[in-house]
């Protein structure tokens, strides 16, 4: 992902991704890279041209949606609900036009002064509309849990199960975020035992236990984690959602470290399964 390239251009991100051996990227719609709101967005040709130039495929869109961003899935005001729907509709349209298969979403966030269950119901109603629209566009939505400091609505596997039942739409899938998982003291195996092949995407980062760190900078064991994904025959993407500001000046080194560790595991795994 391009989150930690926020002081570089979008083309810089593609150039370094190509140099580090990546063939696929997930695009975070930070406005310094790809502007997206409820009315408009940067031309799709920008992404198409970068894909072609650097031989890299955009596989997913991750729109901005956490407080204090204005794109809250469980917003209360009726007019604001239509604005938020249009925002995510635009994100789905971008994914469809660039032939990416997914848009990462969250439950949104509730005010501490309101009833959290009422906010959750509003969020589920909005998500059901968006899941139906995304299905028409041949795109699926992948929801990730959030940490309690980000939202009090969906933080755990149990919360995700409740939310999926409320939304009640097969086009809503799971994005396994290792940071939220670690904060909830849960595991990769617990996620797969619960959601099985509904897990379609992963924000794959190191942490202490959280922190959106490059691999090797936290306490997680990348070999053990990747073995867990292999055990469950995971077929989706692992996206390096590196966000920590310590990487902003030289983000390409964080990517290099992470992909080198991944490739080391891949070589070892292939030798073991021969």
mmCIF file of C-alpha atoms in Angstrom:
data_model
loop_
_atom_site.group_PDB
_atom_site.id
_atom_site.type_symbol
_atom_site.label_atom_id
_atom_site.label_comp_id
_atom_site.label_asym_id
_atom_site.label_seq_id
_atom_site.Cartn_x
_atom_site.Cartn_y
_atom_site.Cartn_z
ATOM 1 C CA UNK A 1 0.000 0.000 0.000
ATOM 2 C CA UNK A 2 0.968 3.625 -0.538
ATOM 3 C CA UNK A 3 0.119 4.997 2.934
ATOM 4 C CA UNK A 4 3.735 5.555 4.005
ATOM 5 C CA UNK A 5 4.592 7.277 0.684
ATOM 6 C CA UNK A 6 2.514 10.331 1.591
ATOM 7 C CA UNK A 7 5.524 12.639 1.160
ATOM 8 C CA UNK A 8 6.244 11.132 -2.268
ATOM 9 C CA UNK A 9 4.223 11.170 -5.472
ATOM 10 C CA UNK A 10 1.989 8.305 -6.543
ATOM 11 C CA UNK A 11 4.393 7.618 -9.395
ATOM 12 C CA UNK A 12 7.252 7.402 -6.889
ATOM 13 C CA UNK A 13 5.266 4.695 -5.096
ATOM 14 C CA UNK A 14 4.805 2.705 -8.312
ATOM 15 C CA UNK A 15 8.482 3.141 -9.251
ATOM 16 C CA UNK A 16 9.725 1.834 -5.908
ATOM 17 C CA UNK A 17 7.125 -0.948 -5.869
ATOM 18 C CA UNK A 18 8.437 -2.102 -9.249
ATOM 19 C CA UNK A 19 12.042 -1.803 -8.075
ATOM 20 C CA UNK A 20 11.288 -3.913 -4.986
ATOM 21 C CA UNK A 21 9.679 -6.636 -7.080
ATOM 22 C CA UNK A 22 5.989 -6.083 -6.398
ATOM 23 C CA UNK A 23 3.492 -7.038 -9.092
ATOM 24 C CA UNK A 24 0.328 -5.852 -7.324
ATOM 25 C CA UNK A 25 -0.616 -2.874 -5.171
ATOM 26 C CA UNK A 26 -3.556 -1.735 -3.065
ATOM 27 C CA UNK A 27 -4.340 1.970 -3.420
ATOM 28 C CA UNK A 28 -5.172 4.033 -0.353
ATOM 29 C CA UNK A 29 -7.055 7.112 -1.533
ATOM 30 C CA UNK A 30 -4.974 9.660 0.322
ATOM 31 C CA UNK A 31 -5.703 12.958 -1.459
ATOM 32 C CA UNK A 32 -2.013 13.614 -2.155
ATOM 33 C CA UNK A 33 -2.042 10.498 -4.382
ATOM 34 C CA UNK A 34 -5.567 9.763 -5.616
ATOM 35 C CA UNK A 35 -8.289 12.244 -4.741
ATOM 36 C CA UNK A 36 -11.726 10.798 -4.068
ATOM 37 C CA UNK A 37 -14.831 12.424 -2.602
ATOM 38 C CA UNK A 38 -18.601 12.013 -2.970
ATOM 39 C CA UNK A 39 -18.726 14.014 -6.205
ATOM 40 C CA UNK A 40 -15.563 13.256 -8.126
ATOM 41 C CA UNK A 41 -12.222 11.492 -8.179
ATOM 42 C CA UNK A 42 -8.860 11.639 -9.941
ATOM 43 C CA UNK A 43 -9.007 10.283 -13.481
ATOM 44 C CA UNK A 44 -8.777 6.493 -13.719
ATOM 45 C CA UNK A 45 -6.271 7.042 -16.529
ATOM 46 C CA UNK A 46 -3.720 8.047 -13.888
ATOM 47 C CA UNK A 47 -3.864 4.546 -12.421
ATOM 48 C CA UNK A 48 -4.126 2.847 -15.805
ATOM 49 C CA UNK A 49 -1.025 4.627 -17.095
ATOM 50 C CA UNK A 50 0.983 3.771 -13.974
ATOM 51 C CA UNK A 51 -0.112 0.144 -14.180
ATOM 52 C CA UNK A 52 1.070 -0.044 -17.775
ATOM 53 C CA UNK A 53 4.312 1.859 -17.246
ATOM 54 C CA UNK A 54 5.475 -0.159 -14.230
ATOM 55 C CA UNK A 55 3.776 -3.496 -15.022
ATOM 56 C CA UNK A 56 1.919 -3.443 -11.711
ATOM 57 C CA UNK A 57 -1.764 -4.289 -11.175
ATOM 58 C CA UNK A 58 -4.044 -2.379 -8.806
ATOM 59 C CA UNK A 59 -5.912 -5.127 -6.950
ATOM 60 C CA UNK A 60 -7.937 -3.100 -4.472
ATOM 61 C CA UNK A 61 -9.056 0.327 -3.276
ATOM 62 C CA UNK A 62 -8.893 1.413 0.365
ATOM 63 C CA UNK A 63 -10.869 4.664 0.763
ATOM 64 C CA UNK A 64 -10.348 7.026 3.698
ATOM 65 C CA UNK A 65 -13.046 6.419 6.301
ATOM 66 C CA UNK A 66 -11.854 6.803 9.904
ATOM 67 C CA UNK A 67 -12.402 9.711 12.280
ATOM 68 C CA UNK A 68 -11.867 12.606 11.535
ATOM 69 C CA UNK A 69 -12.518 11.821 7.864
ATOM 70 C CA UNK A 70 -16.070 12.782 6.817
ATOM 71 C CA UNK A 71 -16.912 9.380 5.328
ATOM 72 C CA UNK A 72 -18.517 7.627 8.283
ATOM 73 C CA UNK A 73 -20.470 4.469 7.423
ATOM 74 C CA UNK A 74 -22.858 5.015 10.352
ATOM 75 C CA UNK A 75 -23.391 8.769 9.958
ATOM 76 C CA UNK A 76 -26.673 9.893 11.505
ATOM 77 C CA UNK A 77 -28.060 12.765 9.403
ATOM 78 C CA UNK A 78 -30.144 11.626 6.395
ATOM 79 C CA UNK A 79 -28.523 14.061 3.964
ATOM 80 C CA UNK A 80 -25.085 13.078 5.179
ATOM 81 C CA UNK A 81 -26.002 9.427 4.667
ATOM 82 C CA UNK A 82 -26.586 10.083 0.971
ATOM 83 C CA UNK A 83 -23.275 11.924 0.728
ATOM 84 C CA UNK A 84 -21.434 9.033 2.394
ATOM 85 C CA UNK A 85 -23.210 6.525 0.151
ATOM 86 C CA UNK A 86 -22.072 8.507 -2.890
ATOM 87 C CA UNK A 87 -18.508 8.551 -1.559
ATOM 88 C CA UNK A 88 -18.281 4.775 -1.234
ATOM 89 C CA UNK A 89 -20.180 4.366 -4.499
ATOM 90 C CA UNK A 90 -17.394 6.376 -6.153
ATOM 91 C CA UNK A 91 -14.777 4.124 -4.545
ATOM 92 C CA UNK A 92 -16.607 1.070 -5.912
ATOM 93 C CA UNK A 93 -16.775 2.678 -9.351
ATOM 94 C CA UNK A 94 -13.021 3.309 -9.276
ATOM 95 C CA UNK A 95 -12.354 -0.312 -8.325
ATOM 96 C CA UNK A 96 -14.653 -1.514 -11.090
ATOM 97 C CA UNK A 97 -13.125 0.707 -13.771
ATOM 98 C CA UNK A 98 -9.551 -0.264 -12.894
ATOM 99 C CA UNK A 99 -10.643 -3.927 -12.678
ATOM 100 C CA UNK A 100 -9.644 -4.245 -9.046
ATOM 101 C CA UNK A 101 -11.684 -6.888 -7.286
ATOM 102 C CA UNK A 102 -12.323 -5.245 -3.926
ATOM 103 C CA UNK A 103 -12.908 -2.191 -1.760
ATOM 104 C CA UNK A 104 -11.872 -2.319 1.902
ATOM 105 C CA UNK A 105 -14.521 -0.957 4.258
ATOM 106 C CA UNK A 106 -15.128 -0.538 7.979
ATOM 107 C CA UNK A 107 -18.178 -0.219 10.192
ATOM 108 C CA UNK A 108 -17.565 3.482 10.708
ATOM 109 C CA UNK A 109 -17.562 5.023 14.168
ATOM 110 C CA UNK A 110 -20.186 6.051 16.702
ATOM 111 C CA UNK A 111 -20.206 9.075 18.967
ATOM 112 C CA UNK A 112 -19.540 8.134 22.591
ATOM 113 C CA UNK A 113 -22.676 10.079 23.559
ATOM 114 C CA UNK A 114 -25.053 7.952 21.454
ATOM 115 C CA UNK A 115 -26.353 4.410 21.680
ATOM 116 C CA UNK A 116 -23.732 2.216 20.006
ATOM 117 C CA UNK A 117 -26.263 -0.394 18.860
ATOM 118 C CA UNK A 118 -28.309 2.229 17.034
ATOM 119 C CA UNK A 119 -25.141 3.373 15.263
ATOM 120 C CA UNK A 120 -24.339 -0.242 14.364
ATOM 121 C CA UNK A 121 -27.791 -0.688 12.805
ATOM 122 C CA UNK A 122 -27.307 2.483 10.727
ATOM 123 C CA UNK A 123 -23.934 1.211 9.573
ATOM 124 C CA UNK A 124 -25.328 -2.186 8.579
ATOM 125 C CA UNK A 125 -28.126 -0.570 6.585
ATOM 126 C CA UNK A 126 -25.624 1.563 4.684
ATOM 127 C CA UNK A 127 -23.315 -1.416 4.133
ATOM 128 C CA UNK A 128 -26.155 -3.533 2.740
ATOM 129 C CA UNK A 129 -26.904 -0.861 0.110
ATOM 130 C CA UNK A 130 -23.243 -0.619 -0.817
ATOM 131 C CA UNK A 131 -22.739 -4.388 -0.961
ATOM 132 C CA UNK A 132 -25.646 -4.656 -3.391
ATOM 133 C CA UNK A 133 -24.266 -1.852 -5.557
ATOM 134 C CA UNK A 134 -20.774 -3.374 -5.508
ATOM 135 C CA UNK A 135 -22.206 -6.726 -6.596
ATOM 136 C CA UNK A 136 -23.688 -5.028 -9.666
ATOM 137 C CA UNK A 137 -20.195 -3.725 -10.463
ATOM 138 C CA UNK A 138 -18.536 -7.137 -9.961
ATOM 139 C CA UNK A 139 -16.622 -5.829 -6.941
ATOM 140 C CA UNK A 140 -16.809 -7.173 -3.396
ATOM 141 C CA UNK A 141 -16.477 -5.290 -0.130
ATOM 142 C CA UNK A 142 -14.019 -6.556 2.482
ATOM 143 C CA UNK A 143 -14.643 -5.320 6.024
ATOM 144 C CA UNK A 144 -11.857 -5.095 8.590
ATOM 145 C CA UNK A 145 -12.253 -4.817 12.347
ATOM 146 C CA UNK A 146 -10.996 -1.607 13.926
ATOM 147 C CA UNK A 147 -9.143 -0.998 17.160
ATOM 148 C CA UNK A 148 -11.199 0.451 20.056
ATOM 149 C CA UNK A 149 -9.424 3.803 19.759
ATOM 150 C CA UNK A 150 -10.729 4.043 16.180
ATOM 151 C CA UNK A 151 -14.291 2.797 16.698
ATOM 152 C CA UNK A 152 -16.304 1.074 19.415
ATOM 153 C CA UNK A 153 -18.512 -0.829 16.942
ATOM 154 C CA UNK A 154 -16.594 -3.735 15.363
ATOM 155 C CA UNK A 155 -13.361 -4.717 17.118
ATOM 156 C CA UNK A 156 -13.414 -8.500 17.416
ATOM 157 C CA UNK A 157 -14.312 -11.712 15.590
ATOM 158 C CA UNK A 158 -17.577 -11.831 17.549
ATOM 159 C CA UNK A 159 -18.344 -8.258 16.506
ATOM 160 C CA UNK A 160 -17.653 -9.127 12.867
ATOM 161 C CA UNK A 161 -20.000 -12.133 13.066
ATOM 162 C CA UNK A 162 -22.749 -9.938 14.504
ATOM 163 C CA UNK A 163 -22.174 -7.309 11.835
ATOM 164 C CA UNK A 164 -22.234 -9.795 8.942
ATOM 165 C CA UNK A 165 -25.545 -11.105 10.241
ATOM 166 C CA UNK A 166 -26.964 -7.587 10.438
ATOM 167 C CA UNK A 167 -25.848 -6.709 6.907
ATOM 168 C CA UNK A 168 -27.040 -10.065 5.569
ATOM 169 C CA UNK A 169 -25.408 -9.803 2.140
ATOM 170 C CA UNK A 170 -23.034 -12.366 0.633
ATOM 171 C CA UNK A 171 -21.024 -9.679 -1.173
ATOM 172 C CA UNK A 172 -19.578 -8.447 2.121
ATOM 173 C CA UNK A 173 -16.348 -10.362 2.795
ATOM 174 C CA UNK A 174 -13.634 -10.163 5.474
ATOM 175 C CA UNK A 175 -10.337 -8.289 5.448
ATOM 176 C CA UNK A 176 -8.163 -9.746 8.208
ATOM 177 C CA UNK A 177 -6.231 -6.831 9.699
ATOM 178 C CA UNK A 178 -3.356 -8.171 11.805
ATOM 179 C CA UNK A 179 -3.210 -5.007 13.898
ATOM 180 C CA UNK A 180 -6.870 -5.124 14.936
ATOM 181 C CA UNK A 181 -6.541 -8.888 15.416
ATOM 182 C CA UNK A 182 -3.545 -8.470 17.742
ATOM 183 C CA UNK A 183 -5.240 -5.694 19.715
ATOM 184 C CA UNK A 184 -8.177 -8.031 20.328
ATOM 185 C CA UNK A 185 -5.798 -10.850 21.417
ATOM 186 C CA UNK A 186 -7.093 -13.045 18.603
ATOM 187 C CA UNK A 187 -5.272 -15.218 16.079
ATOM 188 C CA UNK A 188 -5.123 -15.997 12.376
ATOM 189 C CA UNK A 189 -6.407 -19.516 13.034
ATOM 190 C CA UNK A 190 -9.396 -18.163 14.992
ATOM 191 C CA UNK A 191 -10.271 -15.913 12.051
ATOM 192 C CA UNK A 192 -10.108 -18.769 9.547
ATOM 193 C CA UNK A 193 -11.939 -21.203 11.813
ATOM 194 C CA UNK A 194 -14.742 -18.636 12.051
ATOM 195 C CA UNK A 195 -14.928 -17.126 8.559
ATOM 196 C CA UNK A 196 -13.157 -19.728 6.380
ATOM 197 C CA UNK A 197 -13.091 -18.724 2.694
ATOM 198 C CA UNK A 198 -15.025 -15.520 3.386
ATOM 199 C CA UNK A 199 -11.607 -14.036 4.227
ATOM 200 C CA UNK A 200 -10.600 -12.418 0.926
ATOM 201 C CA UNK A 201 -7.916 -9.905 1.907
ATOM 202 C CA UNK A 202 -5.351 -9.221 4.635
ATOM 203 C CA UNK A 203 -3.616 -6.109 5.909
ATOM 204 C CA UNK A 204 -0.383 -7.889 6.708
ATOM 205 C CA UNK A 205 1.916 -5.956 9.044
ATOM 206 C CA UNK A 206 4.215 -6.403 12.000
ATOM 207 C CA UNK A 207 3.520 -4.810 15.385
ATOM 208 C CA UNK A 208 4.304 -4.562 19.115
ATOM 209 C CA UNK A 209 1.627 -5.944 19.106
ATOM 210 C CA UNK A 210 0.191 -3.166 16.896
ATOM 211 C CA UNK A 211 1.755 -0.250 15.035
ATOM 212 C CA UNK A 212 1.500 -0.903 11.270
ATOM 213 C CA UNK A 213 5.215 -1.733 11.210
ATOM 214 C CA UNK A 214 7.437 -3.131 8.481
ATOM 215 C CA UNK A 215 8.190 -6.806 8.950
ATOM 216 C CA UNK A 216 11.176 -7.327 11.236
ATOM 217 C CA UNK A 217 10.471 -4.166 13.244
ATOM 218 C CA UNK A 218 7.881 -5.705 15.549
ATOM 219 C CA UNK A 219 7.311 -8.807 17.643
ATOM 220 C CA UNK A 220 5.370 -10.972 15.198
ATOM 221 C CA UNK A 221 6.867 -14.084 13.600
ATOM 222 C CA UNK A 222 6.324 -13.686 9.846
ATOM 223 C CA UNK A 223 7.227 -17.345 9.214
ATOM 224 C CA UNK A 224 4.612 -18.584 11.689
ATOM 225 C CA UNK A 225 1.993 -16.178 10.352
ATOM 226 C CA UNK A 226 2.587 -17.171 6.733
ATOM 227 C CA UNK A 227 2.509 -20.842 7.677
ATOM 228 C CA UNK A 228 -0.926 -20.238 9.195
ATOM 229 C CA UNK A 229 -2.178 -18.672 5.963
ATOM 230 C CA UNK A 230 -0.719 -21.562 3.969
ATOM 231 C CA UNK A 231 -2.324 -24.089 6.324
ATOM 232 C CA UNK A 232 -5.752 -22.643 5.521
ATOM 233 C CA UNK A 233 -4.955 -22.469 1.784
ATOM 234 C CA UNK A 234 -5.566 -18.723 1.713
ATOM 235 C CA UNK A 235 -5.947 -17.505 -1.883
ATOM 236 C CA UNK A 236 -6.218 -13.747 -1.363
ATOM 237 C CA UNK A 237 -3.650 -10.959 -1.205
ATOM 238 C CA UNK A 238 -1.400 -9.939 1.687
ATOM 239 C CA UNK A 239 -1.128 -6.163 1.668
ATOM 240 C CA UNK A 240 1.661 -4.343 3.525
ATOM 241 C CA UNK A 241 -0.386 -1.579 5.207
ATOM 242 C CA UNK A 242 2.663 0.202 6.639
ATOM 243 C CA UNK A 243 1.560 3.524 8.138
ATOM 244 C CA UNK A 244 3.947 4.460 10.956
ATOM 245 C CA UNK A 245 5.512 7.904 10.484
ATOM 246 C CA UNK A 246 8.998 6.517 11.158
ATOM 247 C CA UNK A 247 8.929 5.289 7.536
ATOM 248 C CA UNK A 248 7.745 8.462 5.822
ATOM 249 C CA UNK A 249 11.194 9.692 4.757
ATOM 250 C CA UNK A 250 12.394 6.382 3.287
ATOM 251 C CA UNK A 251 9.278 4.220 2.794
ATOM 252 C CA UNK A 252 10.931 2.016 0.172
ATOM 253 C CA UNK A 253 13.268 0.498 2.783
ATOM 254 C CA UNK A 254 10.247 -0.663 4.803
ATOM 255 C CA UNK A 255 8.879 -2.361 1.688
ATOM 256 C CA UNK A 256 12.262 -3.889 0.864
ATOM 257 C CA UNK A 257 12.665 -5.387 4.345
ATOM 258 C CA UNK A 258 9.142 -6.788 4.279
ATOM 259 C CA UNK A 259 9.302 -8.360 0.817
ATOM 260 C CA UNK A 260 12.732 -9.861 1.499
ATOM 261 C CA UNK A 261 11.391 -11.647 4.582
ATOM 262 C CA UNK A 262 8.352 -12.803 2.618
ATOM 263 C CA UNK A 263 10.542 -14.176 -0.181
ATOM 264 C CA UNK A 264 12.751 -15.930 2.373
ATOM 265 C CA UNK A 265 9.686 -17.682 3.776
ATOM 266 C CA UNK A 266 8.415 -18.541 0.287
ATOM 267 C CA UNK A 267 11.700 -20.201 -0.646
ATOM 268 C CA UNK A 268 11.772 -22.180 2.603
ATOM 269 C CA UNK A 269 8.115 -23.209 2.252
ATOM 270 C CA UNK A 270 8.582 -24.454 -1.310
ATOM 271 C CA UNK A 271 11.538 -26.569 -0.211
ATOM 272 C CA UNK A 272 9.565 -28.062 2.662
ATOM 273 C CA UNK A 273 6.556 -29.083 0.561
ATOM 274 C CA UNK A 274 8.625 -30.803 -2.153
#
